[in-house]
Tab-separated table of C-alpha atoms in Angstrom:
chain	number	residue	atom	x	y	z
A	1	MET	CA	-0.113	-0.170	0.131
A	2	LEU	CA	2.661	2.341	0.994
A	3	ARG	CA	4.436	1.580	-2.418
A	4	LEU	CA	1.462	2.848	-4.249
A	5	LEU	CA	0.762	6.030	-2.673
A	6	ALA	CA	4.145	6.363	-3.231
A	7	ALA	CA	3.867	6.161	-6.850
A	8	LEU	CA	0.925	7.930	-7.067
A	9	PHE	CA	2.428	11.129	-5.028
A	10	VAL	CA	5.207	10.833	-7.850
A	11	CYS	CA	3.200	10.868	-10.755
A	12	ILE	CA	0.964	14.185	-9.588
A	13	ALA	CA	4.071	15.447	-8.780
A	14	PHE	CA	5.501	14.898	-12.143
A	15	GLY	CA	2.849	16.227	-13.755
A	16	ALA	CA	3.024	19.300	-11.788
A	17	SER	CA	6.454	19.978	-12.290
A	18	THR	CA	5.670	20.426	-16.350
A	19	VAL	CA	4.338	24.071	-15.255
A	20	HIS	CA	6.264	25.543	-12.219
A	21	ALA	CA	7.551	23.468	-9.163
A	22	ASP	CA	6.956	20.437	-8.063
A	23	GLY	CA	3.403	19.471	-6.433
A	24	PRO	CA	2.281	18.624	-2.928
A	25	ARG	CA	4.646	16.093	-1.473
A	26	SER	CA	1.919	14.521	0.684
A	27	ALA	CA	1.314	10.625	-0.032
A	28	LEU	CA	-2.554	11.172	-2.032
A	29	PRO	CA	-5.040	7.915	-1.022
A	30	PRO	CA	-5.984	5.838	-3.978
A	31	LEU	CA	-9.049	6.521	-5.312
A	32	SER	CA	-12.187	4.114	-4.230
A	33	SER	CA	-12.746	2.599	-7.700
A	34	GLY	CA	-10.345	0.037	-9.099
A	35	ASP	CA	-11.565	1.082	-12.368
A	36	ALA	CA	-11.558	4.740	-11.704
A	37	GLN	CA	-7.901	4.309	-9.888
A	38	ALA	CA	-6.552	2.390	-13.445
A	39	ARG	CA	-7.828	5.123	-15.314
A	40	TYR	CA	-6.380	7.557	-13.544
A	41	ALA	CA	-3.080	6.153	-13.798
A	42	ARG	CA	-3.163	5.530	-17.391
A	43	ALA	CA	-4.229	9.754	-17.814
A	44	LEU	CA	-0.719	9.938	-16.082
A	45	SER	CA	1.255	7.952	-18.378
A	46	LEU	CA	-0.620	10.020	-21.662
A	47	TYR	CA	0.496	12.749	-19.832
A	48	SER	CA	4.191	12.046	-18.819
A	49	ARG	CA	4.254	11.083	-22.910
A	50	GLY	CA	3.262	13.716	-24.324
A	51	GLN	CA	4.578	16.542	-22.302
A	52	THR	CA	8.292	14.276	-23.125
A	53	LEU	CA	7.235	14.946	-27.061
A	54	LEU	CA	6.435	18.495	-27.161
A	55	ARG	CA	9.715	19.220	-25.214
A	56	SER	CA	11.479	16.982	-27.882
A	57	GLY	CA	9.788	19.354	-30.951
A	58	GLU	CA	6.872	16.232	-31.943
A	59	THR	CA	4.400	18.776	-31.190
A	60	LEU	CA	0.802	17.164	-33.176
A	61	ARG	CA	1.802	13.761	-31.102
A	62	GLY	CA	2.388	15.447	-28.217
A	63	GLN	CA	-1.031	17.055	-28.042
A	64	GLN	CA	-2.916	14.486	-29.363
A	65	LEU	CA	-1.718	12.628	-25.832
A	66	LEU	CA	-2.500	15.528	-23.756
A	67	ASP	CA	-6.127	15.326	-25.667
A	68	GLN	CA	-6.170	11.578	-24.825
A	69	ALA	CA	-5.112	12.294	-21.253
A	70	ILE	CA	-7.557	15.274	-20.499
A	71	ASP	CA	-10.232	12.750	-22.129
A	72	VAL	CA	-9.343	10.185	-19.570
A	73	LEU	CA	-9.190	12.740	-16.229
A	74	ARG	CA	-12.634	13.859	-17.433
A	75	THR	CA	-13.969	10.452	-17.241
A	76	VAL	CA	-12.556	9.714	-14.046
A	77	VAL	CA	-13.737	13.038	-12.628
A	78	ALA	CA	-16.935	11.927	-13.937
A	79	VAL	CA	-17.341	8.882	-12.107
A	80	GLU	CA	-14.963	9.641	-8.748
A	81	PRO	CA	-14.566	13.315	-8.532
A	82	ARG	CA	-11.426	13.954	-5.958
A	83	ALA	CA	-9.334	17.009	-5.374
A	84	TRP	CA	-6.151	15.631	-6.540
A	85	VAL	CA	-8.094	14.147	-10.130
A	86	PHE	CA	-9.162	17.804	-10.698
A	87	TYR	CA	-5.499	19.338	-9.493
A	88	SER	CA	-4.256	16.623	-12.559
A	89	LEU	CA	-6.499	17.458	-15.391
A	90	GLY	CA	-5.823	21.418	-14.668
A	91	GLN	CA	-2.119	20.468	-15.204
A	92	ALA	CA	-2.853	18.678	-18.123
A	93	LEU	CA	-5.233	21.405	-19.516
A	94	ARG	CA	-2.718	24.612	-18.476
A	95	MET	CA	0.004	22.335	-21.118
A	96	ARG	CA	-2.307	22.204	-23.760
A	97	GLY	CA	-2.739	26.097	-23.655
A	98	ASP	CA	-6.370	26.204	-22.160
A	99	CYS	CA	-5.862	28.310	-19.192
A	100	GLU	CA	-9.870	28.684	-18.691
A	101	ALA	CA	-10.587	25.542	-18.199
A	102	ALA	CA	-7.830	24.940	-16.006
A	103	VAL	CA	-8.906	27.576	-14.066
A	104	VAL	CA	-12.130	25.652	-13.766
A	105	ALA	CA	-10.625	22.567	-12.618
A	106	TYR	CA	-7.812	24.085	-10.247
A	107	ARG	CA	-11.100	25.393	-8.229
A	108	GLY	CA	-12.571	22.052	-8.731
A	109	ALA	CA	-9.661	21.019	-6.673
A	110	LEU	CA	-10.048	23.853	-4.268
A	111	ALA	CA	-13.586	22.746	-3.562
A	112	LEU	CA	-13.143	19.271	-2.558
A	113	ILE	CA	-9.931	19.741	-0.728
A	114	PRO	CA	-11.678	20.307	2.594
A	115	ARG	CA	-13.380	17.011	2.659
A	116	GLU	CA	-10.574	14.646	1.600
A	117	PRO	CA	-9.461	11.880	3.518
A	118	LEU	CA	-6.100	13.854	4.225
A	119	GLU	CA	-4.202	15.022	7.005
A	120	GLU	CA	-4.564	18.978	7.635
A	121	GLN	CA	-1.003	19.399	7.105
A	122	ALA	CA	-1.103	17.782	3.234
A	123	LYS	CA	-4.493	19.920	2.811
A	124	VAL	CA	-2.833	23.125	3.556
A	125	ALA	CA	-0.097	22.175	1.232
A	126	LEU	CA	-2.718	20.776	-1.688
A	127	GLU	CA	-4.776	24.336	-1.247
A	128	ALA	CA	-1.300	26.580	-1.417
A	129	ARG	CA	-0.148	24.558	-4.716
A	130	THR	CA	-3.541	25.215	-6.672
A	131	LYS	CA	-4.007	28.133	-5.169
A	132	GLN	CA	-0.713	29.369	-6.783
A	133	GLN	CA	-1.551	27.528	-10.007
A	134	ILE	CA	-4.382	29.657	-10.469
A	135	GLY	CA	-2.694	33.053	-9.759
A	136	ASP	CA	0.324	32.055	-12.210
A	137	CYS	CA	-2.680	30.596	-14.936
A	138	VAL	CA	-4.526	34.071	-14.882
A	139	THR	CA	-1.546	36.265	-14.741
A	140	GLU	CA	-0.242	34.433	-17.886
A	141	SER	CA	-0.229	37.056	-21.055
A	142	PRO	CA	-3.389	37.019	-22.649
A	143	VAL	CA	-1.493	38.804	-25.791
A	144	ALA	CA	-1.933	36.950	-28.889
A	145	ALA	CA	0.935	35.988	-30.698
A	146	THR	CA	1.572	34.819	-34.630
A	147	PRO	CA	0.661	30.834	-34.782
A	148	THR	CA	3.395	28.231	-33.395
A	149	ALA	CA	3.654	24.845	-32.703
A	150	ARG	CA	2.378	25.202	-29.148
A	151	PRO	CA	-0.896	27.564	-28.769
A	152	PRO	CA	-0.224	30.494	-26.628
A	153	PRO	CA	-2.697	30.212	-23.154
A	154	VAL	CA	-5.879	31.954	-23.398
A	155	VAL	CA	-6.495	33.886	-20.019
A	156	LEU	CA	-9.717	34.763	-18.706
A	157	GLN	CA	-11.835	35.742	-16.004
A	158	PRO	CA	-11.419	32.602	-13.240
A	159	GLN	CA	-14.908	30.847	-12.953
A	160	GLN	CA	-16.204	28.943	-10.343
A	161	PRO	CA	-15.297	25.050	-10.555
A	162	VAL	CA	-17.530	22.982	-12.959
A	163	VAL	CA	-18.364	19.524	-10.764
A	164	PRO	CA	-20.170	16.785	-13.114
A	165	PRO	CA	-23.919	16.890	-11.762
A	166	PRO	CA	-25.627	14.358	-10.089
A	167	PRO	CA	-27.964	11.854	-12.395
A	168	GLU	CA	-31.279	13.366	-12.187
A	169	PRO	CA	-33.545	11.010	-10.941
A	170	LEU	CA	-35.744	9.075	-13.255
A	171	ALA	CA	-39.114	11.007	-13.636
A	172	VAL	CA	-42.074	8.898	-12.080
A	173	PRO	CA	-44.524	7.877	-15.562
A	174	ARG	CA	-47.527	8.642	-15.637
A	175	ALA	CA	-49.101	5.646	-17.802
A	176	THR	CA	-50.243	3.626	-14.601
A	177	ARG	CA	-52.387	7.365	-13.611
A	178	ALA	CA	-53.530	8.063	-16.984
A	179	THR	CA	-54.595	3.773	-17.537
A	180	ARG	CA	-56.447	4.466	-14.099
A	181	TYR	CA	-58.540	7.323	-15.090
A	182	SER	CA	-59.428	6.189	-18.835
A	183	LEU	CA	-60.655	3.622	-17.035
A	184	VAL	CA	-63.969	5.702	-15.095
A	185	LEU	CA	-65.269	6.626	-18.810
A	186	PRO	CA	-65.590	3.234	-20.353
A	187	ALA	CA	-67.080	1.654	-16.968
A	188	THR	CA	-69.342	5.226	-16.824
A	189	THR	CA	-70.849	4.660	-20.192
A	190	ALA	CA	-71.427	0.695	-19.616
A	191	ALA	CA	-73.264	1.885	-16.326
A	192	LEU	CA	-75.485	4.380	-18.180
A	193	ALA	CA	-76.112	1.850	-20.951
A	194	VAL	CA	-77.442	-0.448	-18.363
A	195	VAL	CA	-79.856	2.220	-16.647
A	196	VAL	CA	-81.056	3.696	-19.980
A	197	ALA	CA	-82.046	-0.478	-21.001
A	198	ALA	CA	-83.523	-1.008	-17.622
A	199	SER	CA	-85.452	2.264	-17.623
A	200	GLY	CA	-86.896	0.938	-20.892
A	201	GLY	CA	-87.584	-2.712	-20.040
A	202	ALA	CA	-89.402	-0.896	-16.937
A	203	LEU	CA	-91.752	1.197	-19.146
A	204	TYR	CA	-92.136	-1.759	-21.790
A	205	ALA	CA	-93.848	-3.688	-19.000
A	206	MET	CA	-95.688	-0.845	-18.031
A	207	SER	CA	-97.043	-0.083	-21.553
A	208	SER	CA	-98.179	-4.002	-21.467
A	209	LEU	CA	-99.880	-3.757	-18.443
A	210	ARG	CA	-101.962	-0.654	-19.536
A	211	TYR	CA	-102.807	-2.972	-22.664
A	212	HIS	CA	-103.720	-6.143	-20.190
A	213	ASP	CA	-106.075	-3.616	-18.744
A	214	LEU	CA	-107.478	-2.502	-21.557
A	215	LEU	CA	-108.402	-5.697	-22.733
A	216	GLU	CA	-109.326	-6.720	-19.030
A	217	ASP	CA	-112.145	-3.975	-19.426
A	218	GLY	CA	-113.549	-5.230	-22.727
A	219	CYS	CA	-111.620	-2.706	-24.647
A	220	GLY	CA	-111.748	-3.422	-28.611
A	221	VAL	CA	-114.018	-6.399	-27.619
A	222	THR	CA	-117.309	-5.288	-26.255
A	223	GLN	CA	-116.796	-1.742	-26.269
A	224	VAL	CA	-115.266	1.054	-27.401
A	225	CYS	CA	-111.707	1.668	-26.642
A	226	SER	CA	-110.958	5.566	-25.751
A	227	ARG	CA	-108.697	6.812	-27.492
A	228	SER	CA	-106.839	8.928	-24.690
A	229	SER	CA	-106.290	5.452	-23.047
A	230	ILE	CA	-104.520	3.771	-26.110
A	231	ASP	CA	-102.713	6.826	-26.466
A	232	GLY	CA	-101.618	6.611	-23.121
A	233	ALA	CA	-100.551	3.074	-23.476
A	234	ARG	CA	-98.857	3.758	-26.882
A	235	ALA	CA	-96.475	6.828	-25.686
A	236	ILE	CA	-95.663	4.429	-22.961
A	237	GLU	CA	-94.578	2.053	-25.341
A	238	ARG	CA	-92.974	4.159	-28.167
A	239	ALA	CA	-90.759	5.436	-24.915
A	240	ALA	CA	-89.656	2.248	-24.177
A	241	ILE	CA	-88.709	1.383	-27.551
A	242	GLY	CA	-86.496	4.884	-27.407
A	243	LEU	CA	-84.768	3.796	-24.247
A	244	PHE	CA	-84.005	1.093	-25.621
A	245	VAL	CA	-82.403	2.352	-28.918
A	246	LEU	CA	-80.835	4.598	-26.891
A	247	GLY	CA	-79.092	2.036	-24.451
A	248	GLY	CA	-78.182	-0.137	-27.875
A	249	ALA	CA	-76.517	3.282	-29.088
A	250	ILE	CA	-74.620	3.636	-25.796
A	251	ALA	CA	-73.524	0.394	-25.509
A	252	ALA	CA	-71.947	0.448	-28.724
A	253	VAL	CA	-69.773	3.295	-28.139
A	254	ASP	CA	-68.894	1.561	-24.920
A	255	VAL	CA	-67.464	-1.233	-26.767
A	256	GLY	CA	-65.019	1.029	-28.208
A	257	LEU	CA	-64.114	2.871	-25.596
A	258	TRP	CA	-63.315	-0.638	-23.813
A	259	SER	CA	-61.141	-1.490	-27.098
A	260	ALA	CA	-58.946	1.648	-27.001
A	261	TRP	CA	-58.588	1.247	-23.522
A	262	ARG	CA	-57.186	-2.017	-23.940
A	263	ARG	CA	-55.134	-0.703	-26.332
A	264	HIS	CA	-53.755	1.875	-24.546
């Protein structure tokens, strides 16, 4: 474990030395995730090789390795944001000439230092070194030079650190609620069809009783039926037939509603 911590420290110190002085000399704990730790070590290796190529004049290949190191470091930051990972990202961005993004990464490191499992002395050293990098990066010359092998750093006002946002909670689907509410319409329509049909049946039975009473009284057999009594029975019978037709139409509509509800 001590050898691993020492190796990590050497990588951080070597990355910091490419811009100014050595980085913090405190031992840094490993990342919690083994995959993140492996990616972090790979990013440091890419960064070291890239700066070596830049110093030797192989600008194109060196910039490519720096870009790869930055991409890997950003992946590690998204998985496990730690102060020293942000610091390393700032160093790589500054080496590439992007001082604005480097300051954002440095400030991300400052925001996380108080919560890191480090000794107080190590926290103070890392915080002081990070603030120095911010100051040096901000005060670098903003004057644009003619295009060279290595683009000059762009100096802008420092911004607040950009920490990868936590994943948004999944929205509760509303399909269940919509389905439950849509069930009310076909069920209500079915109940209405039953009520209308039952009312038609009741009226039809009433008209049958009226006709039966008229026959018992001899209407149309032994005596002439009064027009009012016959018209009353017919009116009830027609109302019953109308309710039957209406109930059937409502039932047909209800069949369509049930079919749509099942598809939904």
